[in-house]
Amino acid sequence: MTSAFDEMGEQASPRPAYTGVAAWLAETPAAALSAKLDEAELIFRRTGITFAVYTEGGDPERLIPFDIIPRVLDAREWSVLERGLAQRVRALNAFIADVYGPQEFVRSGKIPAPLVLHNPGFAAEMVGLRVPAGVYTHIAGIDMVRVGPDEFYVLEDNCRTPSGVSYMLENREATMRLFPDLIRRHRIRPVSHYPEELLGTLRSVAPPAASDNPTVVLLTPGSYNSAYYEHSFLADEMGVELVEGVDLMVEDLVVYMRTTRGRQRVDVIYRRIDDAFLDPLAFRPDSALGVPGLMAAYRAGNVTLANAVGAGIADDKAVYTYVPEMVRFFLGEEPILKNVPTYRCSEADERAHVLDRLHELVVKDVHGSGGYGMLVGPHATKAERAAFAEKIKATPDRYIAQPTLSLSTCPTFVDNGIAPRHVDLRPFVLSGRDIKIVPGGLTRVALREGSLVVNSSQGGGTKDTWVLDG
Amino acid sequence: MLSRTAENLFWLARYVERAENVARLLDVAMRMSSLPHGPTDGPDEWHSAIVAAGCERSFYAKHERASAESVIDHLARDPDNPSSILSCLETARRNGRAVRTALTADMWEAVNATWLETRKLTRDDFVPGRVGRFLERVKERSLLFGGAAGATMLRSDAYWFTRLGTFVERADNTARILDVKYHVLLPKAEPVGGSIDYYQWTAILRSVSALRSYHWVYRDRIKPWLVAELLILRPEMPRSLMSCLGEIARQLEVLGQAYGSRGECHRLAGQLEARLRFGKVEAIFQAGLHEFLTEFIDSNTVLGDEIGRHYLF
């Protein structure tokens, strides 16, 4: 673990992107940083009083620690990522469109048919339905890790309803208030236009019948949802209504919202609720969050859902292993971004290899997310590995395995000063008529020494992420 | 704007206002109960407070008799009573939270901090000797909320619906506070217009912060029909029924113009306002003050419902 690539490098001879930050760290006493950390708390409580109040008593999510030392990517690094991300998301959208359309990828034998057609993420309701611009994942969060100066890997694709973008925006806000001088010494590409780009993306995929000024709404499960503050934040920033299921109604296959001026037609729904809860008539009948008849209106082409129903098929961790092939198949290009080398337990020889090397691999449930249902070989006990081996043998299709990567580290302000901590990166890719990527993304940092787990539920924090200009 | 948002704002404002007025109502009852008492056959100011608050049924389901302790507990604390001050503050916050982004930070602070404060209270804070502090605080926080709304809210439909809630509730509550006097019987030997009668009317004026205004307007000693005139008909008195209906009609008119549509609620508000504008206190007393107030409260309730109906609550 000690050999991990550090993105700043030695403080005395930092990598070029970090010269400004390294100098600033050298000239700033720890006590001053400590004071800034307290100030950051205050800023989040005040501007972000918004945050603290959205849920009962104090939002457990908002307590995700903010690390005050920014992470820096240079223009060259970002331009590769940017092109790679756009390429990958174009391929993912083409794949999903194909899954619910001609199914050429399956028929060409590039991916096992059962993996797609019997996948819990496959939505039969979507077969044969065409969506505006052929876009299914309008907002994709691609989780990336770095292991060397030019070595980035995609860890997973989040095509369903990725969250966290509000942290990206609020973290930048906080840095600008805390360290205006440091910011002035750099040329940092801004991120604050994300909501505008998001709105533009959503409007660009309005149904053909919609007016030139389509009505966009953000559909939330409600104020008790843990991501509610993000929902209200984004709705506010876009200037669109934040609606709940009860605010919408469907009549004659058209979706309306109930307003004080009467019913108003809705063209695009940025929904932050899962497929299963969207429409009690089509999916879970016990869902109180959804809108009866929404699916029928959707199928009639009278409303656009973002992201599309069934986009989750691409989040499957076994499907993930076929993404490089999708890039070649649908775009005729070589993939710019690499996948983490992955073993499919469904294939006999790869399974044997995995079972053999369980102590050095990470095994993941293909349907799991948020770090659940996985085994981190090197950190597991012998008994845990043996138990997991039985699970793999019983349902091999459910598991994939990857080597434990030595994630890059960034300087982080912790209790005993500045120390390297492991990070990942989630850029957000917007797909409408065009692809837009706000430079940077959300950096998550594992605050515990040596830990590779960046999930906020397990001691992770976030960092402001800078992309330098030119 | 979303109907649900309008509804939440409307009820947020109503519950804040109701909390304040229940506090004022208890204030009247406390003042009246501290007056020297002769023997009375009938129910006293504590019973009258319960009736005026419209809580007769819920109260007598729990309590044998109206005493200072039981009435204060029921109207100020009891979480089972939806109109108790604590329940109002809780409901107000719940409505506010659901439309957090439609509120300004100052309004939310006013509602949320109040609610957080009440979480720390114990039963001891509601005993007759101590509850005064709590009642003062509730009035203060409600006034803060109103001030925050007036000083920080964008003048758009969100503001108009908030104001509608405040004035529909205030009209109801002023009528109820005035009606307390009807339910309180004078001690047997006490003449109408005697000193107890005088102090009771004074207590009502004080409770709606109108005693000084009374003197400024009338430069006269306290007379029942003038108190009634002040609280019902005078437009310059900010808690009078006339003032409230004037505000309601004004807010509805602005909404009507903004949306280009009017409905039954506009007609009803205009009608109620006209009756007050051209009403005479002699006629009200002739028909019976209590009857007038009861009818007013009913019409005002219908008006609230019609506002909801027109704006799709």
PDB file of C-alpha atoms in Angstrom, chain B residues 178 218 223-234 275-276 278-289 292:
ATOM      1  CA  LEU B 178     -63.921  38.316  21.249  1.00  0.00           C
ATOM      2  CA  TYR B 218     -61.941  56.482  21.203  1.00  0.00           C
ATOM      3  CA  LYS B 223     -67.409  50.298  26.501  1.00  0.00           C
ATOM      4  CA  PRO B 224     -68.418  46.888  25.186  1.00  0.00           C
ATOM      5  CA  TRP B 225     -69.825  48.091  21.882  1.00  0.00           C
ATOM      6  CA  LEU B 226     -66.737  50.178  21.187  1.00  0.00           C
ATOM      7  CA  VAL B 227     -64.470  47.211  21.945  1.00  0.00           C
ATOM      8  CA  ALA B 228     -66.537  45.177  19.516  1.00  0.00           C
ATOM      9  CA  GLU B 229     -66.441  47.948  16.947  1.00  0.00           C
ATOM     10  CA  LEU B 230     -62.668  48.201  17.250  1.00  0.00           C
ATOM     11  CA  LEU B 231     -62.096  44.466  16.846  1.00  0.00           C
ATOM     12  CA  ILE B 232     -64.727  43.910  14.192  1.00  0.00           C
ATOM     13  CA  LEU B 233     -65.178  46.980  12.059  1.00  0.00           C
ATOM     14  CA  ARG B 234     -62.253  49.372  12.373  1.00  0.00           C
ATOM     15  CA  ARG B 275     -70.502  43.477   5.026  1.00  0.00           C
ATOM     16  CA  LEU B 276     -67.817  44.578   7.437  1.00  0.00           C
ATOM     17  CA  PHE B 278     -70.540  48.940   5.640  1.00  0.00           C
ATOM     18  CA  GLY B 279     -71.573  47.281   8.889  1.00  0.00           C
ATOM     19  CA  LYS B 280     -72.637  49.129  12.037  1.00  0.00           C
ATOM     20  CA  VAL B 281     -71.909  47.992  15.517  1.00  0.00           C
ATOM     21  CA  GLU B 282     -75.446  48.858  16.692  1.00  0.00           C
ATOM     22  CA  ALA B 283     -76.859  46.386  14.194  1.00  0.00           C
ATOM     23  CA  ILE B 284     -74.418  43.718  15.327  1.00  0.00           C
ATOM     24  CA  PHE B 285     -75.413  44.127  18.953  1.00  0.00           C
ATOM     25  CA  GLN B 286     -79.080  44.162  18.045  1.00  0.00           C
ATOM     26  CA  ALA B 287     -78.779  40.835  16.266  1.00  0.00           C
ATOM     27  CA  GLY B 288     -76.568  39.513  19.035  1.00  0.00           C
ATOM     28  CA  LEU B 289     -72.748  39.704  19.161  1.00  0.00           C
ATOM     29  CA  PHE B 292     -72.744  37.536  14.566  1.00  0.00           C
TER      30      PHE B 292
END
